[in-house]
Short mmCIF file of C-alpha atoms in Angstrom, two decimals:
data_model
loop_
_atom_site.label_atom_id
_atom_site.label_comp_id
_atom_site.label_asym_id
_atom_site.label_seq_id
_atom_site.Cartn_x
_atom_site.Cartn_y
_atom_site.Cartn_z
CA MET A 1 162.99 117.65 145.28
CA ILE A 2 162.64 114.19 145.40
CA ASP A 3 162.15 112.36 148.63
CA PHE A 4 162.24 108.60 148.69
CA ASN A 5 161.48 108.11 152.18
CA LEU A 6 157.97 107.39 153.74
CA ASP A 7 156.40 110.03 155.78
CA SER A 8 155.52 109.60 159.56
CA GLU A 9 151.89 108.56 158.90
CA HIS A 10 152.76 106.14 156.12
CA LEU A 11 155.64 104.85 158.43
CA GLU A 12 153.04 103.93 160.97
CA LEU A 13 150.96 102.63 158.94
CA ARG A 14 153.07 100.18 157.62
CA ASP A 15 154.09 98.86 160.74
CA MET A 16 150.40 98.69 161.81
CA TYR A 17 150.04 96.25 159.00
CA ARG A 18 153.43 94.44 159.27
CA LYS A 19 152.23 93.75 162.77
CA PHE A 20 149.04 92.15 161.52
CA ALA A 21 150.85 90.39 159.16
CA GLU A 22 153.34 88.68 161.42
CA GLU A 23 150.91 88.10 164.34
CA ARG A 24 147.68 87.26 162.47
CA VAL A 25 148.08 86.05 159.23
CA LYS A 26 151.62 84.40 158.88
CA PRO A 27 150.55 81.62 161.76
CA LEU A 28 147.51 80.84 159.26
CA ALA A 29 149.50 80.72 155.86
CA HIS A 30 150.79 77.25 155.88
CA GLU A 31 147.64 75.60 156.96
CA MET A 32 145.78 77.81 154.45
CA ASP A 33 147.94 76.65 151.29
CA GLU A 34 147.42 72.80 152.50
CA ALA A 35 143.70 73.49 152.85
CA GLU A 36 143.46 75.38 150.21
CA LYS A 37 141.10 77.41 151.51
CA MET A 38 141.42 81.06 152.72
CA ASN A 39 140.28 81.75 156.50
CA MET A 40 137.56 83.50 156.29
CA ASP A 41 137.60 84.55 160.32
CA LEU A 42 140.76 86.01 158.92
CA ILE A 43 139.27 88.26 156.25
CA LYS A 44 136.64 89.65 158.70
CA GLU A 45 139.28 90.59 161.02
CA MET A 46 140.56 92.45 157.73
CA GLN A 47 137.74 94.05 157.25
CA GLN A 48 137.11 95.00 160.84
CA CYS A 49 140.60 96.82 160.47
CA GLY A 50 139.56 98.96 157.52
CA PHE A 51 141.98 96.74 155.16
CA PHE A 52 139.25 96.25 153.11
CA GLY A 53 138.84 99.84 152.17
CA ILE A 54 142.05 101.91 152.58
CA PRO A 55 142.20 103.96 149.65
CA PHE A 56 138.35 104.87 149.52
CA PRO A 57 137.11 108.12 150.74
CA GLU A 58 135.32 108.10 154.36
CA GLU A 59 132.10 109.47 152.96
CA TYR A 60 131.79 105.89 151.43
CA GLY A 61 132.73 104.13 154.31
CA GLY A 62 136.24 103.85 153.62
CA ALA A 63 139.67 104.55 155.41
CA GLY A 64 140.35 107.96 153.65
CA GLY A 65 143.78 106.72 152.72
CA ASP A 66 145.84 106.65 149.50
CA VAL A 67 146.75 104.29 147.08
CA LEU A 68 150.41 104.42 148.54
CA SER A 69 149.00 102.98 151.74
CA TYR A 70 147.24 100.63 150.50
CA VAL A 71 150.51 99.43 148.65
CA LEU A 72 152.28 99.40 151.76
CA CYS A 73 149.33 97.10 153.02
CA MET A 74 149.71 94.81 149.97
CA GLU A 75 153.49 94.26 150.51
CA GLU A 76 152.77 93.67 154.17
CA MET A 77 150.12 90.61 153.72
CA SER A 78 152.39 89.42 151.01
CA LYS A 79 155.16 89.07 152.50
CA ALA A 80 153.37 86.44 154.88
CA ASP A 81 150.67 84.89 152.41
CA ALA A 82 150.00 85.75 149.08
CA SER A 83 146.45 84.23 148.77
CA THR A 84 145.79 87.18 151.85
CA GLY A 85 147.58 89.60 149.33
CA VAL A 86 145.55 88.76 146.19
CA THR A 87 142.09 88.50 147.95
CA LEU A 88 142.67 92.29 149.17
CA SER A 89 143.93 92.96 145.30
CA VAL A 90 141.25 92.20 143.53
CA HIS A 91 138.57 93.35 145.82
CA THR A 92 140.39 96.70 146.18
CA SER A 93 142.17 97.45 142.86
CA LEU A 94 139.80 95.71 140.22
CA CYS A 95 135.99 95.97 141.93
CA ALA A 96 136.13 98.77 144.33
CA SER A 97 138.16 101.11 142.81
CA THR A 98 136.27 100.91 139.28
CA ILE A 99 133.03 101.35 140.97
CA GLN A 100 134.70 104.46 142.66
CA GLU A 101 136.04 105.85 139.27
CA PHE A 102 132.74 104.81 136.78
CA GLY A 103 130.14 104.75 139.30
CA THR A 104 127.09 107.02 139.50
CA GLU A 105 126.54 108.50 142.83
CA GLU A 106 123.79 106.04 143.51
CA GLN A 107 125.83 103.20 142.59
CA LYS A 108 128.86 104.24 145.00
CA GLN A 109 125.93 104.82 147.80
CA LYS A 110 124.70 101.10 147.23
CA TRP A 111 127.82 99.28 145.81
CA LEU A 112 130.82 101.00 146.73
CA ARG A 113 129.36 101.88 150.55
CA PRO A 114 129.58 98.26 151.58
CA LEU A 115 132.79 96.98 150.04
CA ALA A 116 134.58 99.91 151.80
CA ASP A 117 133.01 99.86 154.85
CA GLY A 118 133.87 95.57 155.22
CA SER A 119 130.28 94.45 154.91
CA LYS A 120 131.01 92.73 151.60
CA ILE A 121 133.47 91.05 149.29
CA GLY A 122 134.29 92.18 145.79
CA CYS A 123 135.13 89.89 142.47
CA PHE A 124 135.79 91.01 138.86
CA GLY A 125 134.96 88.73 136.30
CA LEU A 126 136.75 89.37 132.90
CA THR A 127 138.81 86.19 131.93
CA GLU A 128 136.88 83.78 129.84
CA PRO A 129 137.88 80.00 128.65
CA GLY A 130 138.60 81.50 125.53
CA ALA A 131 139.60 85.10 126.37
CA GLY A 132 142.48 85.72 128.60
CA SER A 133 144.89 88.35 127.48
CA ASP A 134 142.78 88.73 124.36
CA VAL A 135 139.69 90.29 126.24
CA ALA A 136 138.57 91.07 122.98
CA GLY A 137 137.84 87.60 122.64
CA ALA A 138 135.02 87.64 125.08
CA ARG A 139 131.95 85.89 124.17
CA THR A 140 129.65 86.55 127.27
CA THR A 141 126.60 88.60 126.43
CA ALA A 142 124.34 90.82 128.17
CA VAL A 143 120.70 91.62 126.22
CA LYS A 144 118.67 94.30 127.24
CA GLU A 145 114.91 93.54 127.33
CA GLY A 146 113.25 96.07 128.80
CA ASP A 147 114.24 97.58 132.02
CA GLU A 148 116.93 94.83 132.53
CA TYR A 149 119.73 92.84 130.94
CA VAL A 150 120.01 89.34 130.68
CA ILE A 151 123.28 87.94 130.88
CA ASN A 152 124.58 84.69 129.67
CA GLY A 153 128.20 83.45 129.35
CA GLU A 154 130.98 81.63 131.21
CA LYS A 155 134.20 83.56 133.04
CA ILE A 156 137.17 81.97 134.59
CA PHE A 157 139.84 82.40 137.22
CA THR A 158 137.82 85.09 138.73
CA THR A 159 139.29 85.78 142.14
CA ASN A 160 137.23 85.43 145.50
CA SER A 161 133.94 84.25 143.46
CA GLY A 162 134.04 81.43 146.17
CA PHE A 163 132.71 84.20 148.92
CA ALA A 164 132.73 87.20 147.23
CA ASP A 165 129.31 89.23 147.53
CA THR A 166 129.82 91.77 144.63
CA PHE A 167 130.64 90.98 141.17
CA LEU A 168 131.44 93.01 138.66
CA VAL A 169 130.78 91.39 134.99
CA PHE A 170 131.58 92.33 131.64
CA ALA A 171 129.54 91.22 128.97
CA LEU A 172 129.21 92.34 124.93
CA THR A 173 125.90 94.18 124.71
CA ASP A 174 126.35 94.83 121.13
CA LYS A 175 128.19 91.74 119.40
CA SER A 176 127.81 93.56 115.83
CA LEU A 177 130.78 96.13 117.23
CA PRO A 178 134.34 95.20 118.25
CA ALA A 179 134.58 94.18 121.61
CA HIS A 180 136.33 97.64 122.42
CA LYS A 181 132.89 99.55 121.47
CA GLY A 182 130.55 96.62 122.52
CA MET A 183 131.68 95.45 125.71
CA SER A 184 129.68 96.84 129.01
CA ALA A 185 130.20 96.46 132.71
CA PHE A 186 127.53 95.39 134.94
CA LEU A 187 127.44 95.07 138.94
CA VAL A 188 125.72 91.80 140.31
CA ASP A 189 124.24 90.47 143.34
CA ARG A 190 125.86 87.21 143.93
CA ASN A 191 122.36 86.15 145.40
CA THR A 192 120.86 86.59 141.82
CA PRO A 193 119.35 83.79 140.08
CA GLY A 194 121.10 82.29 137.51
CA ILE A 195 124.54 82.35 138.56
CA THR A 196 126.90 79.23 139.32
CA VAL A 197 130.03 79.63 141.10
CA THR A 198 132.24 76.40 140.83
CA ALA A 199 134.43 74.59 143.36
CA ASP A 200 137.90 76.34 143.17
CA ILE A 201 139.99 75.85 140.27
CA PRO A 202 143.20 73.61 141.70
CA ARG A 203 146.21 75.55 141.56
CA MET A 204 150.09 75.54 141.64
CA GLY A 205 149.80 78.44 143.96
CA ILE A 206 148.07 81.28 145.60
CA ARG A 207 146.07 78.10 146.79
CA ALA A 208 144.36 79.83 149.55
CA ALA A 209 142.75 82.15 147.47
CA SER A 210 139.42 81.45 145.87
CA ASN A 211 139.93 81.20 142.32
CA ALA A 212 136.33 79.49 140.28
CA ALA A 213 134.60 79.30 137.06
CA VAL A 214 131.31 81.38 137.01
CA VAL A 215 128.41 80.52 135.31
CA TYR A 216 125.59 83.17 133.91
CA GLU A 217 122.77 81.59 132.75
CA ASN A 218 119.91 84.11 132.11
CA VAL A 219 120.78 86.40 134.81
CA ARG A 220 118.68 89.10 134.96
CA VAL A 221 120.02 92.68 136.38
CA PRO A 222 118.31 96.01 136.73
CA ALA A 223 119.49 98.35 133.95
CA GLU A 224 120.49 100.78 136.64
CA ASN A 225 123.36 98.11 137.68
CA LEU A 226 125.32 99.15 134.14
CA LEU A 227 128.29 100.74 134.90
CA GLY A 228 129.78 103.75 133.01
CA GLY A 229 127.22 103.06 130.17
CA GLU A 230 126.64 101.00 126.80
CA GLY A 231 129.89 100.41 125.29
CA LYS A 232 132.05 101.33 127.85
CA GLY A 233 133.07 97.87 129.16
CA PHE A 234 136.42 97.40 127.28
CA LYS A 235 137.43 101.04 128.42
CA ILE A 236 136.62 100.58 131.76
CA ALA A 237 138.15 97.02 132.24
CA MET A 238 141.60 98.44 130.94
CA LYS A 239 141.85 101.05 133.23
CA ALA A 240 140.93 98.69 136.44
CA LEU A 241 143.94 96.63 135.24
CA ASP A 242 146.11 99.48 135.20
CA GLY A 243 145.23 100.07 138.74
CA GLY A 244 145.15 96.31 139.74
CA ARG A 245 149.36 96.31 138.22
CA ILE A 246 150.24 98.20 141.01
CA GLY A 247 148.74 96.10 143.61
CA ILE A 248 149.92 92.85 142.12
CA ALA A 249 153.49 94.76 141.82
CA ALA A 250 153.40 95.41 145.54
CA GLN A 251 152.29 91.71 146.18
CA ALA A 252 155.38 90.62 143.99
CA VAL A 253 157.44 92.76 146.07
CA GLY A 254 156.18 91.42 149.45
CA ILE A 255 156.91 87.84 148.53
CA ALA A 256 160.23 88.60 147.58
CA GLN A 257 160.95 90.32 150.55
CA GLY A 258 159.14 88.02 152.62
CA ALA A 259 161.33 84.73 151.18
CA LEU A 260 164.41 86.72 151.29
CA ASN A 261 163.79 87.52 155.30
CA GLU A 262 163.14 83.67 155.60
CA ALA A 263 166.16 82.68 153.78
CA ILE A 264 168.45 85.20 155.73
CA LYS A 265 167.01 84.06 158.95
CA TYR A 266 167.93 80.30 158.25
CA ASP A 267 171.41 80.83 156.73
CA LYS A 268 172.21 82.74 159.87
CA GLU A 269 171.25 79.64 162.15
CA ARG A 270 172.38 76.74 159.42
CA VAL A 271 175.75 75.32 160.15
CA GLN A 272 177.65 73.68 156.89
CA PHE A 273 181.48 73.25 156.91
CA GLY A 274 181.75 74.99 160.35
CA LYS A 275 180.25 77.85 160.28
CA THR A 276 176.90 79.54 159.09
CA ILE A 277 175.83 79.83 155.35
CA ALA A 278 175.18 83.43 155.89
CA SER A 279 179.15 83.61 156.77
CA PHE A 280 179.78 82.53 153.39
CA GLN A 281 180.96 85.42 150.80
CA ASN A 282 179.29 84.01 147.90
CA THR A 283 175.99 83.95 149.86
CA GLN A 284 176.15 87.55 151.11
CA PHE A 285 177.01 88.69 147.21
CA LYS A 286 173.99 86.75 146.18
CA MET A 287 171.63 88.10 148.93
CA ALA A 288 173.09 91.95 148.29
CA ASP A 289 171.87 91.66 144.81
CA LEU A 290 168.59 90.35 145.65
CA GLN A 291 167.70 92.76 147.80
CA THR A 292 168.81 95.23 145.72
CA LYS A 293 166.74 94.19 142.90
CA ILE A 294 163.56 94.08 145.81
CA ASP A 295 164.14 97.79 146.65
CA ALA A 296 164.25 98.73 143.09
CA ALA A 297 161.04 96.99 142.44
CA ARG A 298 159.28 98.41 145.32
CA LEU A 299 160.78 102.13 144.44
CA LEU A 300 158.91 101.16 140.55
CA THR A 301 155.64 100.24 142.86
CA TRP A 302 155.59 103.44 144.92
CA ARG A 303 156.20 105.33 141.72
CA ALA A 304 153.45 104.33 140.36
CA ALA A 305 151.33 104.33 143.57
CA VAL A 306 151.64 108.21 143.90
CA ALA A 307 151.41 109.04 140.71
CA LYS A 308 148.10 107.42 140.51
CA ASP A 309 147.37 109.22 144.01
CA LYS A 310 148.35 112.80 141.71
CA GLY A 311 145.95 112.24 139.37
CA GLU A 312 149.05 111.64 136.59
CA PRO A 313 149.19 108.90 134.13
CA TYR A 314 150.55 105.67 135.49
CA ASN A 315 149.48 103.25 133.10
CA VAL A 316 152.95 102.54 131.90
CA TYR A 317 154.66 103.26 135.43
CA ALA A 318 152.62 100.21 136.70
CA ALA A 319 153.68 98.22 133.37
CA MET A 320 156.98 98.56 134.83
CA ALA A 321 156.62 98.20 138.44
CA LYS A 322 154.53 94.86 137.72
CA LEU A 323 157.04 93.56 134.93
CA MET A 324 160.03 94.04 137.08
CA ALA A 325 158.38 93.06 140.29
CA SER A 326 156.64 89.31 139.25
CA ASP A 327 160.24 88.90 137.54
CA VAL A 328 162.12 89.95 141.03
CA ALA A 329 159.85 87.66 142.66
CA ASN A 330 160.32 84.83 140.85
CA GLN A 331 163.93 84.92 140.89
CA VAL A 332 164.30 85.82 144.48
CA THR A 333 162.05 82.56 145.66
CA ARG A 334 163.96 80.62 143.07
CA ASP A 335 167.20 81.56 145.06
CA CYS A 336 165.58 81.60 148.33
CA VAL A 337 164.69 77.92 148.10
CA GLN A 338 168.45 77.34 146.79
CA PHE A 339 169.70 78.95 149.73
CA LEU A 340 167.48 76.42 152.10
CA GLY A 341 169.06 73.36 150.41
CA GLY A 342 166.66 70.85 151.03
CA TYR A 343 164.82 72.24 153.37
CA GLY A 344 163.68 74.63 150.77
CA PHE A 345 161.81 72.17 148.85
CA ALA A 346 159.88 70.88 151.49
CA ARG A 347 156.91 72.23 152.13
CA GLU A 348 157.53 72.54 155.78
CA TYR A 349 159.13 75.81 155.07
CA SER A 350 157.40 79.05 154.00
CA VAL A 351 159.93 79.52 151.03
CA GLU A 352 158.85 76.65 148.97
CA ARG A 353 154.99 78.19 148.60
CA MET A 354 156.19 81.69 148.17
CA MET A 355 158.20 80.22 144.96
CA ARG A 356 155.06 78.69 144.05
CA ASP A 357 152.82 81.63 144.49
CA ALA A 358 155.56 84.01 142.99
CA LYS A 359 155.00 82.47 138.96
CA ILE A 360 151.28 83.97 138.92
CA THR A 361 152.61 87.84 139.38
CA GLU A 362 153.68 86.87 135.87
CA ILE A 363 150.27 86.28 134.60
CA TYR A 364 147.16 87.81 135.94
CA GLU A 365 146.54 91.44 135.80
CA GLY A 366 148.31 90.90 132.37
CA THR A 367 151.23 88.81 131.31
CA SER A 368 154.93 90.07 131.19
CA GLU A 369 154.55 90.19 127.53
CA VAL A 370 151.45 92.35 127.77
CA MET A 371 153.60 94.34 130.01
CA LYS A 372 156.40 94.77 127.52
CA MET A 373 153.80 95.79 124.99
CA VAL A 374 152.36 98.94 127.00
CA ILE A 375 156.10 100.17 128.00
CA SER A 376 157.51 99.46 124.30
CA GLY A 377 153.77 101.30 123.13
CA SER A 378 154.94 104.07 125.04
CA LEU A 379 158.46 104.50 123.22
CA ASN A 380 157.21 105.92 119.99
CA LEU A 381 159.07 103.13 117.94
CA LYS A 382 156.93 103.00 115.28
#
């Protein structure tokens, strides 16, 4: 029997996340976007509430929850502010979850525990100036010297890098091999000599999130910081992105639902031609279409999350969820700006910010085109 309803525990968690987002995140969203800077007091409060350790076992300092609980948190945070959502997503899906899956017991105790218990923030260094969707085009190297690796190269668009403590970095350990065989993953402490984090890159959306270039110049890390073994980096990165797509799908659902909620509230109050905009059937039918699409994207996202929780294959489900949710988020936010007319175009109203934020969901953690490659590859078309 298929049950599309959340159980009482997940409903209680969702209500808690929603209350926090409404009371603590939403009031800061506009200010953070205008300043293009994350409120670190907010992040610390989220850490104290356990939001950065939701799907991790209590034995490692986590909340002992599941991926679905994390998805619910992602949606609620992103309804209020997508920058807060992606900060949570990169830390959880890309950095901490990867350590949980591929780390040794010693690495989990040293690196995962402080990420899960709220002591530290993580980031994920994969994209390079010349290697975006083409991960195999990476040029950052890690040369072994004795019991250390020396990392040299540059990563770009590293979300959370402005304030992260733990850097999960991918580099070539064998340049003679293709990247999918010669790339490795390393855990690097922010305070390691040779790391330079630039100022945040000016962006159209998620402006409050920290997103910078990170230069590695003769950065020496102990061999024990190698994650998963030499030559396993490409596989680790791809698996991390599979999980990351679930978080970004949830972010996109949150952006879309948040924008529609704001448009409904506005159109129920705004009077034109003698009646509220919401009373026009044209408005009602458009909103009905949008809510239906949001719910469909939400269910696809939940399906991917539950599959991961059950240990079942989820990469295609995650790609489907992200492909649809990101498309829906962009459509919904555009239409919501239209619902508010001239006011929708004004920065005073949050739908303008949400429209800018929505675009990136079609790009990071794999573009929509890459999602179609993943999905079509599962259809045995050749």
